[in-house]
Coordinates of C-alpha atoms in Angstrom, one line a residue:
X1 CA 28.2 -21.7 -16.0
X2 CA 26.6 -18.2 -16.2
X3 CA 23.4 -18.0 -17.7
X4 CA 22.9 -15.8 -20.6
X5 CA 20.0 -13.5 -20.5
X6 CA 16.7 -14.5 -22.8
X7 CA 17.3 -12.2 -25.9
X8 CA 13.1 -12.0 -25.6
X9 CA 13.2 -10.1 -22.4
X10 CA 15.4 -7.1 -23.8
X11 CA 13.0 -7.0 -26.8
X12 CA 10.5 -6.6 -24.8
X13 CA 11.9 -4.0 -22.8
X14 CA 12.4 -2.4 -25.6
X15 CA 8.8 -2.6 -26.5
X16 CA 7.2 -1.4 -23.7
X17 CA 9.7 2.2 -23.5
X18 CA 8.2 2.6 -27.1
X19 CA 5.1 1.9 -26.3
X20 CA 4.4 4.0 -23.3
X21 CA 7.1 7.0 -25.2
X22 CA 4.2 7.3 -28.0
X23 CA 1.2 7.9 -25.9
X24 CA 3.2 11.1 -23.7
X25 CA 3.0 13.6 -27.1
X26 CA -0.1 15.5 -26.7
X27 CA -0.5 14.0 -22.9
X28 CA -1.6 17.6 -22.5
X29 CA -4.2 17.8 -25.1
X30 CA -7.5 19.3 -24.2
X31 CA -10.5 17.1 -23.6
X32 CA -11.4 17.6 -27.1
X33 CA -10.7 14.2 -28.9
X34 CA -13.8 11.9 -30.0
X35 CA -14.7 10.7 -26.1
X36 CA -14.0 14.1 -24.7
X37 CA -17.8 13.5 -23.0
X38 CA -16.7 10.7 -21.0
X39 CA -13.5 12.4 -20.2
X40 CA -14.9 15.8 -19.2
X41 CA -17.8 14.4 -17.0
X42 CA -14.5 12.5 -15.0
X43 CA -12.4 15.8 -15.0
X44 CA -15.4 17.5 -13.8
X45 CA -15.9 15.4 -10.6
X46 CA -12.3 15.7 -9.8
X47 CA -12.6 19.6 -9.5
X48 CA -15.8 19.7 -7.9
X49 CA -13.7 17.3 -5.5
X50 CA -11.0 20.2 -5.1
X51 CA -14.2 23.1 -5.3
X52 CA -16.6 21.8 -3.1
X53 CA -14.3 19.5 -0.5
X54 CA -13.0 15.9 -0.4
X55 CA -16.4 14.1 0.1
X56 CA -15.5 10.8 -1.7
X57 CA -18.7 9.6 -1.5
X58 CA -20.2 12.4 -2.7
X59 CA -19.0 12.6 -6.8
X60 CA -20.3 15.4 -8.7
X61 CA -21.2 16.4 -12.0
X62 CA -21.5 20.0 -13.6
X63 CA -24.7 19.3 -16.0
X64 CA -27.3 19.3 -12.9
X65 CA -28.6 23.0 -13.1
X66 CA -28.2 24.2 -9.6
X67 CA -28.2 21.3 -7.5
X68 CA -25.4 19.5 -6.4
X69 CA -25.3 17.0 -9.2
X70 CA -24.1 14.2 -6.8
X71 CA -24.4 11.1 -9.0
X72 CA -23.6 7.2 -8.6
X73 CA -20.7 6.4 -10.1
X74 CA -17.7 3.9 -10.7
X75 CA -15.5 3.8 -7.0
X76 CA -14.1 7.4 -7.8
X77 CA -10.5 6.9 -6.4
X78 CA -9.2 8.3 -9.9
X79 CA -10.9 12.0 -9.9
X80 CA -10.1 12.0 -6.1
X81 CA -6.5 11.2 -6.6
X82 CA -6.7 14.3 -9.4
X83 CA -8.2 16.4 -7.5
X84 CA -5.4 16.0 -4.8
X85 CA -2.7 16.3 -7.3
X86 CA -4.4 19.8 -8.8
X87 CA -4.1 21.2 -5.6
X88 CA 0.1 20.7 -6.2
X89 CA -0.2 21.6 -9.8
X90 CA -3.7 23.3 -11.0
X91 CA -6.0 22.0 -13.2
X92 CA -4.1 20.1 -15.5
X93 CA -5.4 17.8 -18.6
X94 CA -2.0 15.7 -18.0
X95 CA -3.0 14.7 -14.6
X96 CA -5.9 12.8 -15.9
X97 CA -4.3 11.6 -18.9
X98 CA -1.1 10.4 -17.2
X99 CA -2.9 8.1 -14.9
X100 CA -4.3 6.0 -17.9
X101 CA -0.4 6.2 -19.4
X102 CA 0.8 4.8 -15.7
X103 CA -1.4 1.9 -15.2
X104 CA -0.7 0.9 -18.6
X105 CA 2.7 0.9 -18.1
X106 CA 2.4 -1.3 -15.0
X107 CA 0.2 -3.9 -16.9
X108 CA 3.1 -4.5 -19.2
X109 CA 5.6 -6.6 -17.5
X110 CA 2.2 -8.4 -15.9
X111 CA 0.8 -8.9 -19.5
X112 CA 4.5 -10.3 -20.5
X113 CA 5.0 -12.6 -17.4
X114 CA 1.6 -13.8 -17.7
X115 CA 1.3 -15.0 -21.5
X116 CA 5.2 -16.3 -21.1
X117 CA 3.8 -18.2 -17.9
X118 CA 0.9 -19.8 -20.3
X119 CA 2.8 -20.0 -24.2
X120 CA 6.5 -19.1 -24.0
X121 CA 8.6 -16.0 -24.2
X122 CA 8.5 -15.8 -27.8
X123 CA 4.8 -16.0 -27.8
X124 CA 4.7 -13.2 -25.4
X125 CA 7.0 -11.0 -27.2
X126 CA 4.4 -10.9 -30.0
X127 CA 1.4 -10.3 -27.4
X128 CA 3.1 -7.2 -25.9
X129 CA 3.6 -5.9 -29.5
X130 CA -0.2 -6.5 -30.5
X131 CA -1.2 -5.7 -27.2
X132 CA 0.4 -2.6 -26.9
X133 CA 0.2 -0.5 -30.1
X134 CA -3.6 -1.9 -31.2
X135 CA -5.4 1.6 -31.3
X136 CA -8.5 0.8 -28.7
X137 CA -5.1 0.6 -26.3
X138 CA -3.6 3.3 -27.6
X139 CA -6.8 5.6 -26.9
X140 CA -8.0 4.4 -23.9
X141 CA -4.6 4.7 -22.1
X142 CA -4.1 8.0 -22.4
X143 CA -7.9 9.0 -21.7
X144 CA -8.8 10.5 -18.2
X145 CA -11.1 7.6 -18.1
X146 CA -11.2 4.2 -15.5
X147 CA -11.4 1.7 -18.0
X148 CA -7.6 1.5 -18.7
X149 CA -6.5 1.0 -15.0
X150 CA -9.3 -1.6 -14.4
X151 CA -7.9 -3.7 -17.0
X152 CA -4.5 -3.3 -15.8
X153 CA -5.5 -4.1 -12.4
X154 CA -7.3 -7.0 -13.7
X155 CA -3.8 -8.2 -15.6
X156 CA -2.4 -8.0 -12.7
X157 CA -4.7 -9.6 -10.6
X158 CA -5.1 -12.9 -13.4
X159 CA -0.9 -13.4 -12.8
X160 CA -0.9 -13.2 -9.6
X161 CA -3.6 -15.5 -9.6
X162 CA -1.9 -18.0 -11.5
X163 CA 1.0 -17.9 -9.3
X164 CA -0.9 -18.6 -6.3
X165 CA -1.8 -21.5 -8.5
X166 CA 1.2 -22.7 -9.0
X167 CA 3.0 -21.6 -5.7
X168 CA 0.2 -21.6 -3.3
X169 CA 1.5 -18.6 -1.3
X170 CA -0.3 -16.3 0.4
X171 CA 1.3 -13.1 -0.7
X172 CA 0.1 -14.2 -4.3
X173 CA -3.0 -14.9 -3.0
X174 CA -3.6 -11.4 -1.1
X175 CA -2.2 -9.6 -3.8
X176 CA -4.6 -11.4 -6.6
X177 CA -7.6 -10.5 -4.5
X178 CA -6.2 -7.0 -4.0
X179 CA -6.0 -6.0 -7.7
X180 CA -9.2 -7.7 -8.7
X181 CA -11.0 -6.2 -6.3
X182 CA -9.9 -2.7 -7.1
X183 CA -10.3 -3.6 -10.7
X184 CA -14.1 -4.3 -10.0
X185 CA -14.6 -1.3 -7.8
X186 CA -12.8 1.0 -10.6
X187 CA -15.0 -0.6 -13.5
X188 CA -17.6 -3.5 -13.0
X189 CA -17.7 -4.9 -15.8
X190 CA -14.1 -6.1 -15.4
X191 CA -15.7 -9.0 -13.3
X192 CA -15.5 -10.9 -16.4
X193 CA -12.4 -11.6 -15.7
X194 CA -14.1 -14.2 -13.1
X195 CA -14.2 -16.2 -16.1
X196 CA -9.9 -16.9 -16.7
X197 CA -9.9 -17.0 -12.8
X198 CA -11.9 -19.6 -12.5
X199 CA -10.8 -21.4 -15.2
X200 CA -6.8 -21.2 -13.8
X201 CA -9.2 -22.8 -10.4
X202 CA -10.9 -25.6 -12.1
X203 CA -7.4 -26.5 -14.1
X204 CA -5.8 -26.6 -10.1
X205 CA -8.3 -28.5 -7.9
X206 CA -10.9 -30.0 -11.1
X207 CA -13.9 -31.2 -9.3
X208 CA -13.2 -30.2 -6.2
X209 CA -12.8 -26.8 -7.2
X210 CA -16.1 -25.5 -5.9
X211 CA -15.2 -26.8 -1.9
X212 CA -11.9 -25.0 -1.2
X213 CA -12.6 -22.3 1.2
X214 CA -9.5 -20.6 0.2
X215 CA -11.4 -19.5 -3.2
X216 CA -14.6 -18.6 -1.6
X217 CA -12.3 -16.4 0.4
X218 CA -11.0 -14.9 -2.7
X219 CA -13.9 -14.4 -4.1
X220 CA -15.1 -12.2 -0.6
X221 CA -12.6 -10.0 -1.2
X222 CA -12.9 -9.6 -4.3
X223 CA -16.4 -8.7 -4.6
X224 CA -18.0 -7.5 -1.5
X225 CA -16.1 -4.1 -1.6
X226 CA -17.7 -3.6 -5.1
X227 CA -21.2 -4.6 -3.8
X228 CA -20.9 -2.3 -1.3
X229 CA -20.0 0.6 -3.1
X230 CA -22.3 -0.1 -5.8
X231 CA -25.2 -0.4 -3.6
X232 CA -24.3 2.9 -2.3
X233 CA -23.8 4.7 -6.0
X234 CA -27.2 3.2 -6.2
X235 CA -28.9 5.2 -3.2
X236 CA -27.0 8.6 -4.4
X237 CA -28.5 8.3 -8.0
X238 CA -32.0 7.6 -6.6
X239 CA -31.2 10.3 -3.7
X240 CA -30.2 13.4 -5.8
X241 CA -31.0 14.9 -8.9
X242 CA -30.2 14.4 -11.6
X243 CA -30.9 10.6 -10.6
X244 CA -28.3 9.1 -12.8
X245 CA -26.1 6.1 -12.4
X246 CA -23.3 5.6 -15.1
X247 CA -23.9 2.5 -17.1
X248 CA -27.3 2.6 -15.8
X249 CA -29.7 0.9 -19.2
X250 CA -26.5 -0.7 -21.3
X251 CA -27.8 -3.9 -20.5
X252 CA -30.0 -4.9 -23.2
X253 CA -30.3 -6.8 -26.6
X254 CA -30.3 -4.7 -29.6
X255 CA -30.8 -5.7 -33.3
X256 CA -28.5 -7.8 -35.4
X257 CA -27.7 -4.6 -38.2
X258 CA -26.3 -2.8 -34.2
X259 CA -24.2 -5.8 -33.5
X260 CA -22.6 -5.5 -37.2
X261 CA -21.6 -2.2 -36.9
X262 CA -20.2 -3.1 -33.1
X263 CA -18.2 -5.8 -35.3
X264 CA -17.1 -3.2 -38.0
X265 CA -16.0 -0.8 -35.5
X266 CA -13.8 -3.2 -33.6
X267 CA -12.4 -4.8 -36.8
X268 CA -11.2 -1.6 -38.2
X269 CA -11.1 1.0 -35.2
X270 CA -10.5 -0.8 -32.3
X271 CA -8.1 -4.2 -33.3
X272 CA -7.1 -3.4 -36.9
X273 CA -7.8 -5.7 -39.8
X274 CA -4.4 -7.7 -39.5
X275 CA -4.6 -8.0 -35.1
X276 CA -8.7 -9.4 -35.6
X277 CA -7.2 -12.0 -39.2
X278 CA -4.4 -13.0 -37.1
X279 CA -6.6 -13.2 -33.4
X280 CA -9.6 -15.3 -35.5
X281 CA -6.6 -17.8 -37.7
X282 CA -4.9 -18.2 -33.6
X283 CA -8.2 -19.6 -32.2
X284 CA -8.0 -22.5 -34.3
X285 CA -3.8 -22.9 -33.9
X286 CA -4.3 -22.6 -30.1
X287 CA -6.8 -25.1 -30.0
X288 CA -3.9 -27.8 -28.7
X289 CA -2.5 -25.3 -26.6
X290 CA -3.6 -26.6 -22.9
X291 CA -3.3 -23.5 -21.0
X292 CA -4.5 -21.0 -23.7
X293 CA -8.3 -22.2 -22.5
X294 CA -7.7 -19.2 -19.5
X295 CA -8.1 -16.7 -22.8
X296 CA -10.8 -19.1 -24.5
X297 CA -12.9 -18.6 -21.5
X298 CA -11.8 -15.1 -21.2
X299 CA -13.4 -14.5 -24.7
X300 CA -16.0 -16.2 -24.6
X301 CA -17.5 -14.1 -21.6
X302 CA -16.4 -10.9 -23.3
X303 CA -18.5 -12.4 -26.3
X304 CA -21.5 -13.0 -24.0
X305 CA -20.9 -9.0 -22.7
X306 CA -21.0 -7.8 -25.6
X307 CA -24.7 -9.5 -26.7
X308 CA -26.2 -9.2 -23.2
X309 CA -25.1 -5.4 -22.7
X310 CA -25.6 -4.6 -26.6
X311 CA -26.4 -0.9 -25.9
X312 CA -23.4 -0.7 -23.3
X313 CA -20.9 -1.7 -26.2
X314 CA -21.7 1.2 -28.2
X315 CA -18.8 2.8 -26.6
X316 CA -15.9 1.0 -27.7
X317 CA -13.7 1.2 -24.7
X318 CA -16.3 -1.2 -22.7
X319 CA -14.2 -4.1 -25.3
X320 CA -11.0 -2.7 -24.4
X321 CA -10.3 -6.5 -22.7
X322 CA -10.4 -7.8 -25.8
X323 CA -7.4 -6.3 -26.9
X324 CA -5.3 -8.3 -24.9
X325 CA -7.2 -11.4 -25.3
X326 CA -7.1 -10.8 -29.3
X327 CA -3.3 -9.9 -29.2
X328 CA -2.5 -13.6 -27.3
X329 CA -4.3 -15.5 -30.2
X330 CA -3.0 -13.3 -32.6
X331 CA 0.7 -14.1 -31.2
X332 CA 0.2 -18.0 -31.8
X333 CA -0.2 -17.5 -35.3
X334 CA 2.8 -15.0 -35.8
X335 CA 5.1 -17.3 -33.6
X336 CA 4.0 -20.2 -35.6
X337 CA 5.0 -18.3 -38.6
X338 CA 7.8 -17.0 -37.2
X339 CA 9.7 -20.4 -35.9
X340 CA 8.5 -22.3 -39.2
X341 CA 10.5 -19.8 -41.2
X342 CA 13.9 -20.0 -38.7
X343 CA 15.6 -21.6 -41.2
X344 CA 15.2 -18.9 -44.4
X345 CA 16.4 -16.1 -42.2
X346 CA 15.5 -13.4 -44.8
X347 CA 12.1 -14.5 -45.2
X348 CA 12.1 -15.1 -41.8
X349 CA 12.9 -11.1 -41.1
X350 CA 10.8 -10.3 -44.1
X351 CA 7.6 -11.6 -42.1
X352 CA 8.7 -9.2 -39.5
X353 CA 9.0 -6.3 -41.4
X354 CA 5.6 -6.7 -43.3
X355 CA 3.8 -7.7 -39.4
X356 CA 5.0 -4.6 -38.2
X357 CA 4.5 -2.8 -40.4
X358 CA 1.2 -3.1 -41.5
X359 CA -0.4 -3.4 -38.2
X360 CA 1.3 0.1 -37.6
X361 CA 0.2 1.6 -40.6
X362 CA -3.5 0.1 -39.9
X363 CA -3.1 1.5 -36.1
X364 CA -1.9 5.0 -37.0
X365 CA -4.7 5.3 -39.6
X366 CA -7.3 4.2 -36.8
X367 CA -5.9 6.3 -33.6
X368 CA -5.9 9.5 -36.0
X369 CA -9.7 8.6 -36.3
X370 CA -9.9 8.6 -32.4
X371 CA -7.4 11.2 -31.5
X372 CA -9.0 14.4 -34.0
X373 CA -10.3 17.0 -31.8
X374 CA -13.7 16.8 -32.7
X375 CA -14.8 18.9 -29.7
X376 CA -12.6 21.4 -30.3
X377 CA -15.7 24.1 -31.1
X378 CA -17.8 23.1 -27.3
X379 CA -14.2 24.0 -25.9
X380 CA -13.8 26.7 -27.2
X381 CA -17.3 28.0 -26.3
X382 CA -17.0 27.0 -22.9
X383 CA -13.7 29.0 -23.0
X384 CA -15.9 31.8 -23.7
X385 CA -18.7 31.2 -21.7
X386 CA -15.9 31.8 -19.0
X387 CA -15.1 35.1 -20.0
X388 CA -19.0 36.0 -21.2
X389 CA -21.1 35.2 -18.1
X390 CA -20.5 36.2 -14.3
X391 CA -19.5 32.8 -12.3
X392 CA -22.5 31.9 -10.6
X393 CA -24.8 31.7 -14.3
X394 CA -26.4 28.9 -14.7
X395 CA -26.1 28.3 -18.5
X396 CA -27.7 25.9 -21.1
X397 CA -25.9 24.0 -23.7
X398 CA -27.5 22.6 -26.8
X399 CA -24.5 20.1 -27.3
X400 CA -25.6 16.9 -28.2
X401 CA -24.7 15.8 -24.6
X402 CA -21.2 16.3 -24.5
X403 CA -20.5 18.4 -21.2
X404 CA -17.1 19.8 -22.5
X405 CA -18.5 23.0 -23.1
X406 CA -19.9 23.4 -19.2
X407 CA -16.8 22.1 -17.8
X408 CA -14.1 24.0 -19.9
X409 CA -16.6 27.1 -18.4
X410 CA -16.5 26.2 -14.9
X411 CA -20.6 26.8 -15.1
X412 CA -22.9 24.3 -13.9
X413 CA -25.8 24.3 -16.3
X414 CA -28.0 21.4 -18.0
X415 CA -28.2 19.7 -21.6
X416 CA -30.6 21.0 -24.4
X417 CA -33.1 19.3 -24.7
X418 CA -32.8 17.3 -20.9
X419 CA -34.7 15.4 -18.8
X420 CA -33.8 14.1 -15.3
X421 CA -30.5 16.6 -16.6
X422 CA -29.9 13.7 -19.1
X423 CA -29.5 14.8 -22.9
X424 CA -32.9 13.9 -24.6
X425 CA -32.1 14.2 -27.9
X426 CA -33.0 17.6 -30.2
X427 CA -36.7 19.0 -30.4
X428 CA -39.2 17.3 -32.3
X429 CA -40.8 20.7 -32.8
X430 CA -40.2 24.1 -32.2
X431 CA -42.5 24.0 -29.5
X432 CA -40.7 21.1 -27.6
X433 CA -37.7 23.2 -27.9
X434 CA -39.5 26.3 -26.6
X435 CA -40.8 24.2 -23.7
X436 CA -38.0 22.7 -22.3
X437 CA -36.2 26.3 -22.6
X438 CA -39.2 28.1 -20.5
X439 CA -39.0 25.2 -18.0
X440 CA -34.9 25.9 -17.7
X441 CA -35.8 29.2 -17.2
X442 CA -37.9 28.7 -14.7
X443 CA -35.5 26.6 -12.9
X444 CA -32.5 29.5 -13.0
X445 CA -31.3 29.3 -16.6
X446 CA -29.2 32.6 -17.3
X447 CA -28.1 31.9 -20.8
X448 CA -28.3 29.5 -23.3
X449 CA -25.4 28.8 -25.8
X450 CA -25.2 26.9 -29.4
X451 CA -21.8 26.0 -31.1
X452 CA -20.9 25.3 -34.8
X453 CA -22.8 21.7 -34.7
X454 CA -26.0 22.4 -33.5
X455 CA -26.6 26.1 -35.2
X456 CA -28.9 24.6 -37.6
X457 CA -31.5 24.2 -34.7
X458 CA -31.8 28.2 -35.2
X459 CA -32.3 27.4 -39.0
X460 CA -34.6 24.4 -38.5
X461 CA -37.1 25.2 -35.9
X462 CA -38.2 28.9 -36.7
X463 CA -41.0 29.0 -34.2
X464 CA -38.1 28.5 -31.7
X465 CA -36.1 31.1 -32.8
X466 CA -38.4 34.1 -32.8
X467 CA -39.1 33.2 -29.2
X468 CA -35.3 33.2 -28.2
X469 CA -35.1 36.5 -30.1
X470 CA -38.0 37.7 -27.8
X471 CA -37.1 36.6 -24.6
X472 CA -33.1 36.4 -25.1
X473 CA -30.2 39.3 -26.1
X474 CA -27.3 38.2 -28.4
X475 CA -24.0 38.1 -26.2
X476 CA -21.5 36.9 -28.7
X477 CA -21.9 35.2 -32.5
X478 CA -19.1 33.7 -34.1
X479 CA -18.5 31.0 -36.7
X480 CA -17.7 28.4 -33.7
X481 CA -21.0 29.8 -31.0
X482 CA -23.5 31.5 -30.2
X483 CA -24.2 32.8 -27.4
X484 CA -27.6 34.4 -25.6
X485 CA -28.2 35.8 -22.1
X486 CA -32.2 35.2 -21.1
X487 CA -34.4 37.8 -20.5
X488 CA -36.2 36.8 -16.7
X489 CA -38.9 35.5 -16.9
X490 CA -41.9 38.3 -15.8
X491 CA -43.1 36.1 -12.5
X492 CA -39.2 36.3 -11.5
X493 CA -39.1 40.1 -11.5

């Protein structure tokens, strides 16, 4: 008797080619949309990669004035594996981007495979849908950013793991420890997914759990690579100006009104109203699922993330794993739904219809918010700056901290206001402004440049400006910049 296909697999082919087809338009755009900081400090290391030689222990950043800028950093195989691939095909935004769009494709059939392990096919069907079209997805995996292949390599790495579970082979077993141990190197954070692992262990051996050697041996590979490396990122930021580890200070406890606006932001930008109703409704109708406790535990850590490392979670993709932990629960519900209404098949479709549609409304309306090019005037004055200033300048940026500007110049330069080349927020005074630029100066500063966002310093501080106009000639003034070479200062004569 030949076996007929399960319809669910085709659908969710069909999900995932429409899911990775909508995140290729605009695969080119500019590092301009709302995280085009975070992007632009990545894109920068991978061309200082391709300027200044393949030292992959070595990443560097443009906003250090004229030092190096080595700093510590997340295991930097992304930027390195851009910079190799500019060397085929330029400088390209697509590079970048189309690593994020690649690993997400690869964590779909994982993602599938791994909830239909746990709650069915159906079930999973519905997870792949939520999963792949909630906007925090949507963003993040098309961002030249690590957080996107972490989670798929921690997707990955939780299947495989529950196969070795269940089949106790060592190609499961090498292959789990593999991905999670890239997944940590590429993102730490993701070592939350230590939680579902060891949940999947404790449902196995129970007691004995914590005596089988074969788990402390996973757990060796997993995390001594990232200790390693992380120890080492360490030494670089305390080594090298400008002293700065990425991530360094998210960890700590903020105030309740900060964790309400973390909650508004992920209910309507990051999961949509209908994906965070539908997740919060499935953690009650999984509660007599057995094997949905491997995404109870998984929350439940992301929860504890998200209070310990309060300051960290102001930038939304640090919950990225939530999507797919939300899109499981959310799934229960809407299968429950669904098979409870098999029998009036036009209500049944008409559940469909409304699901799908609403959540897509709710996610275009959200990703518009995310994808606007709201760095669209620091690019365009670092386009100029290009053009303005002779290569080696060494230029000031009053930009809020976004490095777009400086790395759409190809000038290394520093933040206005800094401090230890980190932005340190805009002047008190005119004569903390005034300060901080004579100091620059004195360091090499050949320009300093303002765009559209941050003319109102000019405005604002008027002490400030009379000394830029006496120790600083107007290059170029539009509606988008301003831009102003520096006279030398008279001991550098």
């Amino acid at each position: 008797m030949v076996r007929r296909p399960d319809p669910h697999l085709y659908l969710a082919i069909a999900i995932g080619v429409l899911a990775v087809g909508i995140r290729l338009p605009g695969i080119t755009q500019p590092f301009v949309d709302e995280w085009s900081w975070r992007q632009s400090d990545v894109a920068a290391i991978a061309r200082n990669y391709l300027l200044h030689g393949f030292h992959f222990a070595y990443p560097q950043i443009d906003w250090a004035g004229g030092e190096p800028g080595y700093v510590g950093t997340e295991f930097p195989i992304l930027p390195f594996i851009a910079a190799f691939s500019y060397k085929l095909a330029g400088v390209q935004e697509w590079i970048g981007r189309g690593q994020a769009v690649l690993f997400f494709a690869v964590s779909l059939p994982f993602f599938f495979l791994l909830v239909s392990e746990l709650l069915g096919t159906a079930t999973a069907v519905w997870a792949l849908f939520f999963y792949s079209f909630a906007p925090l997805n949507l963003m993040t995996s098309r961002c030249f950013m690590p957080d996107m292949p972490s989670l798929s390599l921690s997707l990955i790495g939780l299947y495989l793991f529950s196969r070795w579970m269940a089949n106790g082979k060592w190609f499961s077993f090498c292959a789990a420890a593999l991905a999670i141990s890239f997944a940590l190197l590429i993102k730490l954070p993701t070592v939350l997914i230590g939680a579902p692992l060891l949940y999947l262990a404790s449902e196995r051996f129970g007691r004995r759990v914590y005596r089988q050697w074969t788990l402390w041996l996973f757990a060796i590979i997993s995390l001594v690579p990232s200790i390693l490396w992380y120890w080492h990122a360490h030494e670089i930021a305390m080594q090298f100006y400008p002293h700065h580890f990425f991530g360094a200070g998210g960890v700590r406890l903020m105030t309740v009104a900060w964790y309400w606006t973390i909650a508004k932001q992920t209910f309507i930008y990051s999961l949509t109203p209908l994906l965070c109703v539908l997740a919060t409704a499935g953690l009650l109708a999984a509660k007599g699922t057995p094997r949905a406790g491997v995404f109870y535990s998984w929350l439940a850590a992301m929860l504890l993330f998200i209070v310990i490392a309060g300051y960290g979670n102001r930038h939304p993709w640090y919950r990225l794993p939530l999507v797919p932990i939300a899109a499981v629960f959310a799934s229960c519900v809407a299968q429950n739904i669904w098979s409870r209404l098999a029998p009036f098949r036009s209500l049944k479709v008409g559940f469909g219809l409304v699901a799908v549609t609403v959540f897509a409304s709710e996610g275009y309306s959200a990703a518009q918010q995310l994808y606007r090019a709201s760095a669209a005037d620091l690019r365009a004055l670092g386009l100029e700056l290009k053009q303005r200033t002779p290569q080696k300048s060494l230029v000031i940026v009053a930009d809020y901290g976004d490095p777009t500007a400086l790395y759409y110049a190809e000038r290394k330069g520093w933040h206005f206001l800094e401090k230890e080349g980190i932005y340190n927020g805009h002047p008190n005074t005119s004569a903390d402004a005034i300060s901080d630029l004579d100091q620059l100066r004195s360091r090499g500063a050949t320009h300093i440049a303002f765009y559209s966002e941050t003319f109102w310093w000019l405005d604002y501080y008027k002490e400030f400006a009379e000394h830029l106009a006496k120790t600083a000639t107007l290059v170029d003034a539009t509606q988008g910049w301003m831009i102003y070479e520096l006279s030398p200062r008279p001991d550098q004569r």
